[in-house]
Tab-separated table of C-alpha atoms and ligand atoms in Angstrom:
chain	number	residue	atom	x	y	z
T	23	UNK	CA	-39.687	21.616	237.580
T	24	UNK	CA	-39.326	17.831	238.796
T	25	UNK	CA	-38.775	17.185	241.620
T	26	UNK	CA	-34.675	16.725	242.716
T	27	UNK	CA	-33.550	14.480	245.183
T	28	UNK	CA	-30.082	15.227	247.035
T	29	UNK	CA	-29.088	11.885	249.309
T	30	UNK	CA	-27.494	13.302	252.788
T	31	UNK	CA	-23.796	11.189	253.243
T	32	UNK	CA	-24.221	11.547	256.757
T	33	UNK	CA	-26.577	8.643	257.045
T	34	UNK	CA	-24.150	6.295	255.018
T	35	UNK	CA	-22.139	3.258	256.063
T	36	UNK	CA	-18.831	5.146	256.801
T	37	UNK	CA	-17.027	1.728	256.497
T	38	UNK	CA	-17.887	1.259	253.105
T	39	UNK	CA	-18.266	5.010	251.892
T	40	UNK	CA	-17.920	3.295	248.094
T	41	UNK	CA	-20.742	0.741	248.535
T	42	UNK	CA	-22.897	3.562	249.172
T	43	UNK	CA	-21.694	6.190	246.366
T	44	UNK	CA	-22.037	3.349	243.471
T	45	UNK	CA	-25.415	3.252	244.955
T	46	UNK	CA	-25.893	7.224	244.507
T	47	UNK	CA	-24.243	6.681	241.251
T	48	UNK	CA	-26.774	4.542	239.536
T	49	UNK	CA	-29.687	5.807	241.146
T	50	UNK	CA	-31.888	8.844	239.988
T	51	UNK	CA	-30.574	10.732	243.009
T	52	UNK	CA	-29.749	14.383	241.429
T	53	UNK	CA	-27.032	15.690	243.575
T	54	UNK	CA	-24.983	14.678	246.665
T	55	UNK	CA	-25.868	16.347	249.573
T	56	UNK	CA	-22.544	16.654	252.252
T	57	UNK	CA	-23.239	17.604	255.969
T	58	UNK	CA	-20.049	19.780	257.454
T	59	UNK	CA	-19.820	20.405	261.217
T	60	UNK	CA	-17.274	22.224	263.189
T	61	UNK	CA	-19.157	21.708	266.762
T	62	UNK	CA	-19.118	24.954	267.886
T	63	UNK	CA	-21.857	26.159	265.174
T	64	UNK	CA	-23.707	22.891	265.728
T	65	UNK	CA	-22.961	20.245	268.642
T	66	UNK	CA	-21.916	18.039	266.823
T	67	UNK	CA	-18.593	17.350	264.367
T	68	UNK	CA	-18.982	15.425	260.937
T	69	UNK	CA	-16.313	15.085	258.324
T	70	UNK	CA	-14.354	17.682	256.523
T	71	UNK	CA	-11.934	17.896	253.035
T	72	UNK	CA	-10.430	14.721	253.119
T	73	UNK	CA	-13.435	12.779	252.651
T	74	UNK	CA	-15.238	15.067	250.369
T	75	UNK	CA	-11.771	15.040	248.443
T	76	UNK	CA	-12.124	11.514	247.964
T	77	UNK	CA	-15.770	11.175	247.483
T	78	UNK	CA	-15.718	13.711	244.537
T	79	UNK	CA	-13.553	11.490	242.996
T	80	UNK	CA	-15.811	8.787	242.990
T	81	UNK	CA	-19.205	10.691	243.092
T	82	UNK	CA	-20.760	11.304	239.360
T	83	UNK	CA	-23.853	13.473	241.341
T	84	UNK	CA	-22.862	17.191	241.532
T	85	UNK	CA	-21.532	17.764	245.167
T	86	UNK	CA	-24.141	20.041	247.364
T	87	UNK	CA	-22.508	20.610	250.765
T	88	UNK	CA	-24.147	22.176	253.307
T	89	UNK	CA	-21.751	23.776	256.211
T	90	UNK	CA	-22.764	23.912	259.439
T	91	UNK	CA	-19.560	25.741	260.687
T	92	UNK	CA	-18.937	29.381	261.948
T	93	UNK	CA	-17.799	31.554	259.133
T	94	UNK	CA	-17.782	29.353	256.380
T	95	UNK	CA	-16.229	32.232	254.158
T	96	UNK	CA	-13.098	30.885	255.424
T	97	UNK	CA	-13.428	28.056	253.347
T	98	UNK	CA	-14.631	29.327	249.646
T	99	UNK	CA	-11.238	28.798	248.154
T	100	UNK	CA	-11.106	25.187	249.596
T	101	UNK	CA	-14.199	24.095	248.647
T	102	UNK	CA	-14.223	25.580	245.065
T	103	UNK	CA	-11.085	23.041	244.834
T	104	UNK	CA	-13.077	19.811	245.644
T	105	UNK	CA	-15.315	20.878	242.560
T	106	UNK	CA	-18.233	21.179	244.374
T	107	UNK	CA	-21.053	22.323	242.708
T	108	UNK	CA	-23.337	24.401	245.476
T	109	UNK	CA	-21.996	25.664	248.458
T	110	UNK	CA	-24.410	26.449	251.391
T	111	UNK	CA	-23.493	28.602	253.985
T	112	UNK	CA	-26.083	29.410	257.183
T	113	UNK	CA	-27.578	32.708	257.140
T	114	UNK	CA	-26.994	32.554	261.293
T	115	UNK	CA	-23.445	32.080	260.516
T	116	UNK	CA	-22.215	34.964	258.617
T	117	UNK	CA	-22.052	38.627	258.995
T	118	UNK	CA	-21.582	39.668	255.602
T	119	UNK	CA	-23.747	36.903	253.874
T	120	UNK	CA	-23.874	39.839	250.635
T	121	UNK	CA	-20.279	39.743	250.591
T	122	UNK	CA	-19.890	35.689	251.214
T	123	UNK	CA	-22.266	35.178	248.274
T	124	UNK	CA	-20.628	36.550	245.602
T	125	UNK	CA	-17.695	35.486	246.885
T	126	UNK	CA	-18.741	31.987	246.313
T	127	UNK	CA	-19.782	33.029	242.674
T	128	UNK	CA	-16.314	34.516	242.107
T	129	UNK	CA	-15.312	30.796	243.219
T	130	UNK	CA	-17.139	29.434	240.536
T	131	UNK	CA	-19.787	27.527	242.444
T	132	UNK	CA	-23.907	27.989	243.177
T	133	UNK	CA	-24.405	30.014	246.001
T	134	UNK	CA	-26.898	28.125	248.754
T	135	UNK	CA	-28.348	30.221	252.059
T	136	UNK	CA	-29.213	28.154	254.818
T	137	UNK	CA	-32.022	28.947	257.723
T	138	UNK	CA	-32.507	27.234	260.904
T	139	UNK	CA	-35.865	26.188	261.815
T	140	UNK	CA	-36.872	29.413	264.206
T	141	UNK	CA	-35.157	31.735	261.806
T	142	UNK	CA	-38.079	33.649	259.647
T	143	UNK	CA	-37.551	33.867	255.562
T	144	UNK	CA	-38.164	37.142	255.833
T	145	UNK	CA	-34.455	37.612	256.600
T	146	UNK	CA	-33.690	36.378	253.126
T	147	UNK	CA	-35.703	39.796	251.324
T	148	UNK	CA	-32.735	41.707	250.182
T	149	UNK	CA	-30.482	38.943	249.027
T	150	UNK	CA	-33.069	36.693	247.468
T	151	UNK	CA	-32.168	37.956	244.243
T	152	UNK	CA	-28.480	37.170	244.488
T	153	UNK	CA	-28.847	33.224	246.025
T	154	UNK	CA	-29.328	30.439	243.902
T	155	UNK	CA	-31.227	27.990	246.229
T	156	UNK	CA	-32.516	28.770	249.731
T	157	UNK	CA	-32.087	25.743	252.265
T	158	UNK	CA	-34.553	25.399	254.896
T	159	UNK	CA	-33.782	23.331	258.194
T	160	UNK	CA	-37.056	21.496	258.876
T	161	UNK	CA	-35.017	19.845	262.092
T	162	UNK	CA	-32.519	21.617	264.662
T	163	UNK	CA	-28.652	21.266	262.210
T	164	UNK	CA	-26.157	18.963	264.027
T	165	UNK	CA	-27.763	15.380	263.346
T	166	UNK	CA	-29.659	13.231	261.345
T	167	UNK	CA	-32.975	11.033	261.922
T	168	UNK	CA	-34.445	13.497	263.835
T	169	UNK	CA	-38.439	14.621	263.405
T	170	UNK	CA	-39.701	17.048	261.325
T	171	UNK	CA	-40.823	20.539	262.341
T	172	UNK	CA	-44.218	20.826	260.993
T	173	UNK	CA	-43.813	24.573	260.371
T	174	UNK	CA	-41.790	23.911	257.724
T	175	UNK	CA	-44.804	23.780	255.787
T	176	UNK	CA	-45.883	27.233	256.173
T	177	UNK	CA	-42.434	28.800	255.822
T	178	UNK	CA	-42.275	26.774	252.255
T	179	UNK	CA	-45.191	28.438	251.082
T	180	UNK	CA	-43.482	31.916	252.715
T	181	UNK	CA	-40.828	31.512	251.034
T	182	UNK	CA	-42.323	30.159	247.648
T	183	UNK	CA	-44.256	33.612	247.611
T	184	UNK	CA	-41.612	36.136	248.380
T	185	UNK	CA	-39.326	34.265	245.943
T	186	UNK	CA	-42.419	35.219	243.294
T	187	UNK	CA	-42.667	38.353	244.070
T	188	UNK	CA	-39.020	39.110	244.008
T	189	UNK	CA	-39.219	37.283	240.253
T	190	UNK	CA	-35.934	35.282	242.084
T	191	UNK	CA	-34.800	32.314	240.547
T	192	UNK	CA	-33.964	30.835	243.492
T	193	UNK	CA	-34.975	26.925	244.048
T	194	UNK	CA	-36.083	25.526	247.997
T	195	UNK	CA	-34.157	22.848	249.305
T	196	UNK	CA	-35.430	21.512	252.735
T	197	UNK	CA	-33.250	19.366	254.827
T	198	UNK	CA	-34.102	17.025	258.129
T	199	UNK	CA	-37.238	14.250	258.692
T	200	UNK	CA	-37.662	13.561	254.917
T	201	UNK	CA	-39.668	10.893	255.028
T	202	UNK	CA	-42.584	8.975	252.809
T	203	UNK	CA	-45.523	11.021	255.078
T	204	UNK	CA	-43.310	14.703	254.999
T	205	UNK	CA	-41.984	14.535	251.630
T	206	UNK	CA	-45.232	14.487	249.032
T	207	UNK	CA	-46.707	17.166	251.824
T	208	UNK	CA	-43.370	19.306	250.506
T	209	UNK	CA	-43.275	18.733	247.324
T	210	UNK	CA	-46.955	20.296	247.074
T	211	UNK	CA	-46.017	23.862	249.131
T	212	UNK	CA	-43.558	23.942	246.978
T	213	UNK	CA	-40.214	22.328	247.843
T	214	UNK	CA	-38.087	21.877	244.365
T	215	UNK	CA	-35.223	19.900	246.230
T	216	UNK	CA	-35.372	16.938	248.640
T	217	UNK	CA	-32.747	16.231	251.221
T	218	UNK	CA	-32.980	12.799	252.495
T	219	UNK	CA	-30.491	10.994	255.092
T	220	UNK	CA	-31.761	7.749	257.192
T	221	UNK	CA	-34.809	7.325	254.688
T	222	UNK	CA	-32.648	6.485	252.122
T	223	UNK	CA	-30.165	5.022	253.737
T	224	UNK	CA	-31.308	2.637	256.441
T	225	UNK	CA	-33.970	1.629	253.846
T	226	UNK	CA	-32.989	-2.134	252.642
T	227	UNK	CA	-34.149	-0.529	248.824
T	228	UNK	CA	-32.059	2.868	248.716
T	229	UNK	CA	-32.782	2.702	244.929
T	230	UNK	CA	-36.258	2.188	244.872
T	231	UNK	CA	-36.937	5.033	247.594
T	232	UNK	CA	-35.028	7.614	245.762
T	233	UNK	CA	-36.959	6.752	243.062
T	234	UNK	CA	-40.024	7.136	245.124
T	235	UNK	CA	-38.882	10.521	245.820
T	236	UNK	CA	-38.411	11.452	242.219
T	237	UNK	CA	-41.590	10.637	241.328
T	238	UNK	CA	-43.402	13.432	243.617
B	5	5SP	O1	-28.017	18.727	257.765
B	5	5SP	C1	-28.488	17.727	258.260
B	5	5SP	C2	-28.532	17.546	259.742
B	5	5SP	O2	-27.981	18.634	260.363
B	5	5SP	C3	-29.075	16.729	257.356
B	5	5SP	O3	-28.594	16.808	256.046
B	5	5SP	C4	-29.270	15.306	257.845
B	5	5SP	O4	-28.258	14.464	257.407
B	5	5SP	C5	-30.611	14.799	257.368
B	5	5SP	O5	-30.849	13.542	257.883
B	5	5SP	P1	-32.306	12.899	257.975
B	5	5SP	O6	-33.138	13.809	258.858
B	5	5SP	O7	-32.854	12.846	256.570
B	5	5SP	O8	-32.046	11.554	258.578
B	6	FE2	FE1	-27.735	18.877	255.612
């Protein structure tokens, strides 16, 4: 599978939110990744439905929003209604993850399990089968342009194995520090999706480093 690039929102100009979605729009960015926080789950608060309401309407990149929020079951219903297409919920963050997945099927949407960085993938074993993307934090949630946690690496290659074994069809998405030096080191343990926030965004070529990132 090549190699799919998700641009994070949260690095964007905020004063010119449409600037930066034409951008996404003609670029070979594959989906549109959307950072949620409540600050009590993370410390740290984002943006919430209005402005994902109004970027869908603009956006032509499938929506893939990642919620960093205390039970984020709350909010199936909602987000089914922005059209989004993946919803990712943090393992840490619900009790009845079983339960929240398939409700987010019901909703019509991919279902998307999130782990912090000191949370093992071995938590994932008995609902690998049901997910259809595991994302792995390779920085602390809550902010962006932070470094990379080198043992992301090895839990890529963790999680690329039990995902085999469990003949899962489940794709790895890793989020935080993607970066020209991280990103080609991902892509070969294994990473099929790339989240990507200040790299893309504070670059003075967006385009030509998504691009970059495509060609892994
Ligand atoms: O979920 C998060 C942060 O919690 C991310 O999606 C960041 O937005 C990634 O930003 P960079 O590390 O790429 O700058
Ligand atoms: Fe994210």
């Amino acid at each position: 599978m090549a190699t799919l690039v998700s641009p994070s929102l949260l690095a964007a100009n905020f004063l010119d939110l449409q600037r930066d979605i034409d951008m996404i729009n003609r670029s070979e960015a594959d989906w549109l990744h959307l950072d949620v926080m409540d600050g009590v789950f993370v410390p740290n608060i984002s943006f919430g439905f209005p402005i994902i309401d109004a970027v869908s309407k603009i956006c032509k990149k499938p929506l893939d929003i990642h919620f960093m929020i205390t039970k984020p079951e709350r909010y199936i219903a909602r987000t089914a209604r922005t059209g989004a297409m993946m919803m990712n919920v943090h393992y840490e963050a619900c009790t009845h993850l079983n339960r929240t997945v398939h409700e987010i099927h019901e909703a019509g949407m991919k279902a998307g399990v999130t782990l912090n960085p000191s949370t093992p993938v071995s938590m994932l074993e008995d609902i690998i089968q049901d997910v259809d993307m595991v994302l792995l934090m390779s920085v602390n949630p809550g902010f962006g342009g932070q470094a990379f946690i080198e043992n992301t690496i090895n839990k890529v290659k963790r999680l690329r194995r039990m995902i085999a074994e469990a003949g899962s069809k489940a794709v790895i998405e890793v989020d935080g520090g993607v970066q020209a030096e991280t990103a080609p080191r991902l892509v070969a343990a294994g990473v099929d999706v790339l989240v990507s926030g200040s790299y893309i965004f504070k670059s003075s070529n967006p385009e030509g480093v998504i691009k970059s990132l495509k060609a892994l």
